[in-house]
CSV table of C-alpha atoms in Angstrom, one decimal:
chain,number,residue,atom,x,y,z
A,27,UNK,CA,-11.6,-34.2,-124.7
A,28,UNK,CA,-8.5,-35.5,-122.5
A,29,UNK,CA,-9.5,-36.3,-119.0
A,30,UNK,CA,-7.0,-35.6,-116.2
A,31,UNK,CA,-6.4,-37.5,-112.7
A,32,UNK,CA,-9.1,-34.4,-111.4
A,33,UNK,CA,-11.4,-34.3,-114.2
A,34,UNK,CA,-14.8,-35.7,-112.9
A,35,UNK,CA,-15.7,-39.0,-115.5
A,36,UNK,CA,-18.6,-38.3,-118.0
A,37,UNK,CA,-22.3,-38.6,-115.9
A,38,UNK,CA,-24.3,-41.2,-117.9
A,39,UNK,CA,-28.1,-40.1,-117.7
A,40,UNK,CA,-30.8,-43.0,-117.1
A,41,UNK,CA,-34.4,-42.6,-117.8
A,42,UNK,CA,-36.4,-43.7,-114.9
A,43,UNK,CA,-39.2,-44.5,-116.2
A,44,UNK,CA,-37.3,-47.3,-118.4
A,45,UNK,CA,-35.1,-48.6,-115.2
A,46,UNK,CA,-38.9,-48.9,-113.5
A,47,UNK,CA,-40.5,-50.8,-115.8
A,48,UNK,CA,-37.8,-53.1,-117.2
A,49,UNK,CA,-37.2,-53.8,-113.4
A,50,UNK,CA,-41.0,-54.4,-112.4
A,51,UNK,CA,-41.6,-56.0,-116.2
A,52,UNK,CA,-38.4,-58.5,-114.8
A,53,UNK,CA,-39.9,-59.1,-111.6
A,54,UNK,CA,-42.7,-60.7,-112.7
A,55,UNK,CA,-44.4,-63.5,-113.3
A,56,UNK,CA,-44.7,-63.9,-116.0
A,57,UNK,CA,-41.7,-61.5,-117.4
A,58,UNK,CA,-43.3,-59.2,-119.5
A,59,UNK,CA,-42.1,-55.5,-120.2
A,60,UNK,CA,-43.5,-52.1,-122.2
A,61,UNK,CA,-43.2,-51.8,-126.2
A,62,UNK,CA,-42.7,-48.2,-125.8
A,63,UNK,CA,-38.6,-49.4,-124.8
A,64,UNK,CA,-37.8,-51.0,-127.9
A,65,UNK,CA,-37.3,-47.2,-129.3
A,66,UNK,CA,-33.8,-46.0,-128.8
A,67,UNK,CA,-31.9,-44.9,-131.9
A,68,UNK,CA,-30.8,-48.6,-132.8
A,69,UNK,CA,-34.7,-50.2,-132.7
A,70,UNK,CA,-36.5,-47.0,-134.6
A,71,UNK,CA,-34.3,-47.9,-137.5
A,72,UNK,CA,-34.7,-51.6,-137.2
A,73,UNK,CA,-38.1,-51.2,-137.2
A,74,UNK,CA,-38.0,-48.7,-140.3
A,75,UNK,CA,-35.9,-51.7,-141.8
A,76,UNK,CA,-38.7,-54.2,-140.9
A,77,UNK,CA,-41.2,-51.9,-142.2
A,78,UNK,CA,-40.0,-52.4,-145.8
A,79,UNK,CA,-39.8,-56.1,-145.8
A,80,UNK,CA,-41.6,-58.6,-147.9
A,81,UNK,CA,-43.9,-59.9,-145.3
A,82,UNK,CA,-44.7,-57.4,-143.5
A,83,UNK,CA,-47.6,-55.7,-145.5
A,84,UNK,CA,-49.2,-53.5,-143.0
A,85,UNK,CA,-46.8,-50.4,-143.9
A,86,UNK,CA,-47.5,-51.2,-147.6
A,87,UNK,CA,-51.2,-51.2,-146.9
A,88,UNK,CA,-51.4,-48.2,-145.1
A,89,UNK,CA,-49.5,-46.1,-147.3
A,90,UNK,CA,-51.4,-47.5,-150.4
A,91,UNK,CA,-54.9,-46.2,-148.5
A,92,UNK,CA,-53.3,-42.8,-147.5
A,93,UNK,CA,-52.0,-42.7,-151.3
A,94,UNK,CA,-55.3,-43.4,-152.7
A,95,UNK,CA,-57.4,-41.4,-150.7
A,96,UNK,CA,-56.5,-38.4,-150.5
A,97,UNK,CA,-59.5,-36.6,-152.2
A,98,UNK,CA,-61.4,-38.5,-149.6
A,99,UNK,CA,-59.7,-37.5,-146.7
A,100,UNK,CA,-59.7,-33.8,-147.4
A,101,UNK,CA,-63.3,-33.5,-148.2
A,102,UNK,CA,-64.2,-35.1,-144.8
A,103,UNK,CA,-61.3,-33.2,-142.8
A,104,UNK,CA,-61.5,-29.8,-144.2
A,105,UNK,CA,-58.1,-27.6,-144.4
A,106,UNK,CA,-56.2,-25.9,-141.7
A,107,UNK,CA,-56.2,-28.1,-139.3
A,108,UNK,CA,-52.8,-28.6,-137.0
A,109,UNK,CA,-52.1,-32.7,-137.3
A,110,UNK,CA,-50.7,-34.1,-133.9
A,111,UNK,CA,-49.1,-37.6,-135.1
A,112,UNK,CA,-48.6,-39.7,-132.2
A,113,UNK,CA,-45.5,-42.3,-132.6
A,114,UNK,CA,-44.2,-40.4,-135.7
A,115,UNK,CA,-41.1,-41.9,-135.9
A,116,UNK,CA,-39.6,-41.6,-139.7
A,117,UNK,CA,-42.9,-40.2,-140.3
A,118,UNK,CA,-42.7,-41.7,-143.8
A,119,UNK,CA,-46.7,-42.3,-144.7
A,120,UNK,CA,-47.3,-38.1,-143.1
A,121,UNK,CA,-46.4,-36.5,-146.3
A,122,UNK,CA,-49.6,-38.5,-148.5
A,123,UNK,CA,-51.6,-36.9,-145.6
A,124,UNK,CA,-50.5,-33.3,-145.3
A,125,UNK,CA,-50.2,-33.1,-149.6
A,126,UNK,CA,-53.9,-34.2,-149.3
A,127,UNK,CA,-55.2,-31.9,-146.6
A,128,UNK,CA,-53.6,-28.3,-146.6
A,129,UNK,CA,-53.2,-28.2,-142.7
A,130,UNK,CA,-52.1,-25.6,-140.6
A,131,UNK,CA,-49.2,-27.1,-138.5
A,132,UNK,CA,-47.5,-30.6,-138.3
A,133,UNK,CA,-47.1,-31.6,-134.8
A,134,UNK,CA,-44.7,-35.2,-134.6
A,135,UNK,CA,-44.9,-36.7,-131.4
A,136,UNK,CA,-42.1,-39.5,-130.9
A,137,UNK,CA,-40.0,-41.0,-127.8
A,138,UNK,CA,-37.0,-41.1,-129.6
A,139,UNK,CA,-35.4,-37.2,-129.7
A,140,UNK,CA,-32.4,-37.7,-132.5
A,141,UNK,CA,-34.9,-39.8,-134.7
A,142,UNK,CA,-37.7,-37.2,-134.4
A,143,UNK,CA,-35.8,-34.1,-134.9
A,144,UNK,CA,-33.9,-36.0,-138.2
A,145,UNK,CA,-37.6,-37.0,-139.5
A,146,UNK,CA,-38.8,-33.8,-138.6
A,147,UNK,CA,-36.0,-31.5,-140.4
A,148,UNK,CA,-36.5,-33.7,-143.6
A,149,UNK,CA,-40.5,-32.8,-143.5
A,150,UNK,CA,-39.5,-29.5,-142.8
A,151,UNK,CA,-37.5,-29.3,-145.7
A,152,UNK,CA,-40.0,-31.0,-148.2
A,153,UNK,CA,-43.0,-28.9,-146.9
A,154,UNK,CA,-41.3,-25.4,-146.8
A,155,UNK,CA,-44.8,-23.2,-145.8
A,156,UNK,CA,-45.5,-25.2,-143.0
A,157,UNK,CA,-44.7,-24.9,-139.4
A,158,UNK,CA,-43.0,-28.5,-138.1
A,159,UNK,CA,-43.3,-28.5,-134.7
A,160,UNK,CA,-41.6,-31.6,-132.9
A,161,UNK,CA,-42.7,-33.0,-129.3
A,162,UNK,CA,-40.5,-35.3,-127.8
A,163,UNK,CA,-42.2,-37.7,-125.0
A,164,UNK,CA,-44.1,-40.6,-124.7
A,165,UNK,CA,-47.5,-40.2,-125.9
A,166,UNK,CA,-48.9,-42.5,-123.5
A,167,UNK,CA,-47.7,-40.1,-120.5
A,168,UNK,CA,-48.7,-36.3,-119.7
A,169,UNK,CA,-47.8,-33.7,-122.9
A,170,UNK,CA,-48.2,-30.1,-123.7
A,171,UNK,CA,-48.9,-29.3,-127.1
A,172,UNK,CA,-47.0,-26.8,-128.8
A,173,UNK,CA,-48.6,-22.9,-127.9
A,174,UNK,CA,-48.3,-22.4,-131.3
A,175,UNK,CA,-51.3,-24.5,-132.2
A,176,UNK,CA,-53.9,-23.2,-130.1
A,177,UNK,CA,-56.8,-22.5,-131.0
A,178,UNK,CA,-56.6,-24.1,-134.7
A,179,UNK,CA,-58.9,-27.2,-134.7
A,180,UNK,CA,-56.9,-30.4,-134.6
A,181,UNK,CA,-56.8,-33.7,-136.5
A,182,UNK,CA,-55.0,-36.7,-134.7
A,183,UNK,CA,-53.1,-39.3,-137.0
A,184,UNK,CA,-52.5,-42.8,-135.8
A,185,UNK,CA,-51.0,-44.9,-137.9
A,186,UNK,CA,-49.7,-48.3,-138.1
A,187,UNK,CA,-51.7,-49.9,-135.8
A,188,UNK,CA,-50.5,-48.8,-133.0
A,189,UNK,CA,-53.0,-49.3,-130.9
A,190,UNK,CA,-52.6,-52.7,-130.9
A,191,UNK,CA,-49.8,-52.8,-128.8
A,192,UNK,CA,-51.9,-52.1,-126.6
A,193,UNK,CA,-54.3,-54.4,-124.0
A,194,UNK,CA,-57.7,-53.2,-124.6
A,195,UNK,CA,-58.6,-51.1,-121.5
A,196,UNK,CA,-55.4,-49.3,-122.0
A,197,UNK,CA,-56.1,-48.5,-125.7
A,198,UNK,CA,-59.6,-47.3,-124.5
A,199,UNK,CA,-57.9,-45.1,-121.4
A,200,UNK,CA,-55.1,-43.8,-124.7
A,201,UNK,CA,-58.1,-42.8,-127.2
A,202,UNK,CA,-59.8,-40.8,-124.3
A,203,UNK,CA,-56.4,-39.3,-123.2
A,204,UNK,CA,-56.0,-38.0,-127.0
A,205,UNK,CA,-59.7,-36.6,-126.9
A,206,UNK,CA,-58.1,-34.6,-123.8
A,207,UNK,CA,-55.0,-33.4,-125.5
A,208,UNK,CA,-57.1,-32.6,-128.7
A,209,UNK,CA,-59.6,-30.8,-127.2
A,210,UNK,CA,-62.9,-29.7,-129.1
A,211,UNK,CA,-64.4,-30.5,-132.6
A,212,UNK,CA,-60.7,-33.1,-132.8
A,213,UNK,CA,-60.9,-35.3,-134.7
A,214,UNK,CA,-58.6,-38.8,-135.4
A,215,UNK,CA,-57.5,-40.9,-138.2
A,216,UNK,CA,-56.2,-44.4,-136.7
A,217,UNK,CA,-54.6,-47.6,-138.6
A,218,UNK,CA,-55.9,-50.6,-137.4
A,219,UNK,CA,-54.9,-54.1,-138.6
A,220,UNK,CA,-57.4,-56.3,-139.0
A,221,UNK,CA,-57.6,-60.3,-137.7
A,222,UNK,CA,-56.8,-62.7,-141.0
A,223,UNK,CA,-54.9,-65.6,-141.6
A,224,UNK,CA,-52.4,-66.5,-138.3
A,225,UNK,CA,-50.1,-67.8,-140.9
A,226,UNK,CA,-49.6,-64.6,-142.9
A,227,UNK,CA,-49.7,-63.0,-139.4
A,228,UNK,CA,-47.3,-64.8,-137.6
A,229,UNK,CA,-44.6,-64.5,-140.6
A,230,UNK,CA,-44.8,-61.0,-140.7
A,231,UNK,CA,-43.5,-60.6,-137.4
A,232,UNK,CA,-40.9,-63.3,-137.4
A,233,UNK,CA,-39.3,-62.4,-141.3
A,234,UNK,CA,-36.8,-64.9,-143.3
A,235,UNK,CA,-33.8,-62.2,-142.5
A,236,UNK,CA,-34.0,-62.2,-138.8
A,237,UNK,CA,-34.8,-58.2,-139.0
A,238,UNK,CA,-38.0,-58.4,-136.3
A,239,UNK,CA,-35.6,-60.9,-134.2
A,240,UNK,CA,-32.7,-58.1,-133.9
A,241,UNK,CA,-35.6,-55.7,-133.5
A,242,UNK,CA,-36.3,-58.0,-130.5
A,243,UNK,CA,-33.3,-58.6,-129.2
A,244,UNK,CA,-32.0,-55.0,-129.2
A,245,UNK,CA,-33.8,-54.5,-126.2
A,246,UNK,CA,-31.3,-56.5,-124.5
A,247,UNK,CA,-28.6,-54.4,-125.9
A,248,UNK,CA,-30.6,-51.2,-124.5
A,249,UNK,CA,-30.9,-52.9,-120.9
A,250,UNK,CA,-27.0,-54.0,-120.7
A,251,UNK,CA,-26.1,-50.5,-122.1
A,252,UNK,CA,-28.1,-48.4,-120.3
A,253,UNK,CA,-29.2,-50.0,-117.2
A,254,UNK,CA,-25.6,-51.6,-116.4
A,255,UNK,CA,-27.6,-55.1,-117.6
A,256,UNK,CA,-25.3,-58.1,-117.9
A,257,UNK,CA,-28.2,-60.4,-119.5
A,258,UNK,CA,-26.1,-62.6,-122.3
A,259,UNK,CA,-27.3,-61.7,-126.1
A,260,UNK,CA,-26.7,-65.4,-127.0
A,261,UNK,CA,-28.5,-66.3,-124.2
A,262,UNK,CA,-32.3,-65.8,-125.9
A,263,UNK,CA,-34.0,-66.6,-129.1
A,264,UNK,CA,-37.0,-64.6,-130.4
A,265,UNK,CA,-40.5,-65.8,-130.9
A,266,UNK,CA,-43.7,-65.1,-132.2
A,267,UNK,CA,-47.3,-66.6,-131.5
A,268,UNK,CA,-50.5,-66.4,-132.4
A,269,UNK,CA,-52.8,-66.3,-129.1
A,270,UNK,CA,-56.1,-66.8,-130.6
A,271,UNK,CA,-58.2,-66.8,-128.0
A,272,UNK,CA,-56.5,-62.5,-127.4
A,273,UNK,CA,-56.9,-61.9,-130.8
A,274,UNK,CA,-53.2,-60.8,-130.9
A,275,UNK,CA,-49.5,-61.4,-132.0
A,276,UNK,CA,-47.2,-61.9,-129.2
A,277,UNK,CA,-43.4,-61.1,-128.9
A,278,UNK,CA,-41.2,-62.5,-126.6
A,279,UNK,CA,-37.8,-63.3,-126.2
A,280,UNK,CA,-37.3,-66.8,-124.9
A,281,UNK,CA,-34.5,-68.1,-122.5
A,282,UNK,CA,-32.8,-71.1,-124.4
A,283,UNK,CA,-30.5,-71.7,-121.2
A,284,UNK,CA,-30.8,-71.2,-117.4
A,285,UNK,CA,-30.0,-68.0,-116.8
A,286,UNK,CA,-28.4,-65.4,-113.8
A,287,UNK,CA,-28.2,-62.0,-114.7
A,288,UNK,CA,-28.3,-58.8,-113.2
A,289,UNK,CA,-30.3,-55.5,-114.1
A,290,UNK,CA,-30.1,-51.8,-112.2
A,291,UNK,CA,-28.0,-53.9,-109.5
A,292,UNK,CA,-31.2,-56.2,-109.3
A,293,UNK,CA,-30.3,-60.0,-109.4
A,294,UNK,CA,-32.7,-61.5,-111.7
A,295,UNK,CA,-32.9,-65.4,-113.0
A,296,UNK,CA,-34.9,-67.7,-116.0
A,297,UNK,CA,-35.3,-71.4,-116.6
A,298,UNK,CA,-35.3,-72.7,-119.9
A,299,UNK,CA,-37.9,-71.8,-122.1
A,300,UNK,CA,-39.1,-69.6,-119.9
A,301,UNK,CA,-39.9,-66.0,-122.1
A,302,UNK,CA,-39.9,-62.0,-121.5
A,303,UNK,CA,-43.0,-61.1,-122.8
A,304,UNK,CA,-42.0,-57.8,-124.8
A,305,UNK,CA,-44.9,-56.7,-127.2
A,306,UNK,CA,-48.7,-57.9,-128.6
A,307,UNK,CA,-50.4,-57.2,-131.6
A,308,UNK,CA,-53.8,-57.0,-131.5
A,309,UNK,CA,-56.1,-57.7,-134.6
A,310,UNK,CA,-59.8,-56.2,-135.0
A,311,UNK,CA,-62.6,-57.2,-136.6
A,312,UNK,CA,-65.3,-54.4,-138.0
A,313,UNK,CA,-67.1,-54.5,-135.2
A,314,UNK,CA,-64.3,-54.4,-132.5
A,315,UNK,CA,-62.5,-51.5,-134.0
A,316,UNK,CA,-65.6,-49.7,-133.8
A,317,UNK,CA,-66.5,-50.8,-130.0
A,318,UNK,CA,-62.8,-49.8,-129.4
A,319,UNK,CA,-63.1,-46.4,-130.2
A,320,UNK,CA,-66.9,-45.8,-129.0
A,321,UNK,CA,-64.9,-46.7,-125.5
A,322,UNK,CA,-62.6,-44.3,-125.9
A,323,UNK,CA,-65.1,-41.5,-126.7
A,324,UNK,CA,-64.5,-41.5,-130.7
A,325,UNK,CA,-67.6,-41.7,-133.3
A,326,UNK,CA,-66.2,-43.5,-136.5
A,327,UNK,CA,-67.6,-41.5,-139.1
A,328,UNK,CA,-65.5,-42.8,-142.5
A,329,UNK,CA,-63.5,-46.5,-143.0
A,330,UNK,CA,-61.2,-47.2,-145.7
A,331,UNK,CA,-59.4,-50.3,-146.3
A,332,UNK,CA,-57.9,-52.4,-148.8
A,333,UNK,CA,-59.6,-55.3,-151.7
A,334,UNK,CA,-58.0,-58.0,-149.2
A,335,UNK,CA,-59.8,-56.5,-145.9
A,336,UNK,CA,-55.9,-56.5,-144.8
A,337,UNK,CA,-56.2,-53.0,-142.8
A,338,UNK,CA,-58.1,-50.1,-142.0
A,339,UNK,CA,-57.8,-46.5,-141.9
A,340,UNK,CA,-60.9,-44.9,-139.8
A,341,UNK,CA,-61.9,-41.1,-139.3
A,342,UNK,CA,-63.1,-40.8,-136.2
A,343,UNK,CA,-64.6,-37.3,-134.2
A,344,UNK,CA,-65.0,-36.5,-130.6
């Protein structure tokens, strides 16, 4: 398209839910902002990319499980059931779950719209008979399911460990949210990673290529672009940590200069060392996971998990 002296300059759209929270998450102290921002175009295939590394094993884990036990899972599930996935993203681990389960519907739920409807179309295409109906929006937010579901019964999928990017009361107020959106006789299948070796843990969020750093670091690249951010790219390292006493993996991106930048016209500065908190990992033990979702009005009814105790896939019903 050729623009003319009269023809008005292309509007860029801003979500305002991301200028609010990387503005408030800046303002604090300390820094810290949402996970849920990483997820543009750029970080969902960064993160597929860091999902197929060497040491990151809880993909590899969780697929294993859903590969294995698939009998399993349809004798406790039942068929024709619509599954809702929440954070589908490439929704690479789905099809071991819908081959095993004869549901009704697929629902994908993801924040990113091109990577959805791309994962989407691909599922689609692979599971002809079966209605693929995507929902873009943030699952921690307000949704509408699709009409075309209602009334089948309804089995939520988790995966991935999700919920551990989440602090504990939010997780709880999440799982009750889901029991909402689900409705009746729901039930949930839910990856959780379980608390081992810090070690083991620690390198699996900070790998040997660098792919979790750019993961990281993208979100600066999202705030610059999108937010009219001038925060400088070689102006922070990532890190990873162990908090022990949280029982979690942190993420932050740490300032190795004094910095000045600004963000949304917002003047913003950091000392040395000082970090942007930008996502934790928490770990469960047996009995956590299962306090976790008693909170949030689940029952854990089955629990599968790997020889090494790595991770855990648990059916769980309203």
């Amino acid at each position: 398209m050729l623009l003319t002296d009269d023809a008005p300059l292309p509007v860029r759209t801003v979500d305002p839910a991301f200028r609010r929270d990387i503005v408030e998450g800046l303002s604090r102290t300390p820094k810290a902002t949402p996970p849920t921002w990483f997820y543009d175009r750029r970080g969902s295939e960064l993160f597929e990319e860091i999902t197929d590394l060497p040491e990151y094993y809880p993909t590899r884990t969780e697929t294993a499980l859903l590969e294995r036990h698939g009998p399993d899972f349809a004798e406790a599930v039942g068929p024709g059931r619509a599954v809702v996935e929440f954070g589908a993203g490439s929704a690479r681990k789905t099809p071991h779950l819908l081959r095993a389960i004869n549901p009704a519907a697929y629902v994908p739920i993801d924040i990113s719209g091109d990577f959805l409807h791309a994962s989407s179309a691909e599922l689609a295409s692979a599971f002809p008979g079966l209605p693929v109906l995507p929902v873009v929006g943030d699952f921690n937010g307000a949704l509408d399911l699709p009409a075309a579901i209602a009334g089948l019964p309804r089995l939520g999928f988790f995966p991935g460990s999700t919920i551990g990017n989440m602090e504990p009361e939010a997780a709880v107020d999440l799982l009750r949210a889901m029991g909402r959106l689900l409705g009746d006789g729901a039930m949930l299948l839910i990856g959780m990673d379980r608390i081992k070796d810090s070690r083991r843990l620690i390198a699996a969020y900070d790998d040997a290529k660098g792919v979790t750093a750019a993961f990281n670091l993208n979100l600066i690249a999202r705030i610059n672009r999108e937010l009219e951010g001038d925060l400088p790219m070689d102006g922070f390292v990532h890190r990873a940590l162990w908090n022990d006493g949280k029982a979690r993996i942190e993420m932050h991106l740490e300032a190795v200069r004094p910095l000045h930048f600004h963000v949304a016209g917002k003047c913003f500065r950091m000392t040395a060392g000082e970090t942007i908190h930008t996502e934790s990992s928490h770990k469960y033990g047996t009995r956590d996971e299962r306090l976790l979702l008693r909170s949030g009005g689940w029952e854990p009814i089955r629990e599968w998990t790997d020889a090494e105790g790595l991770f855990s896939l648990i059916l769980a019903e309203a």
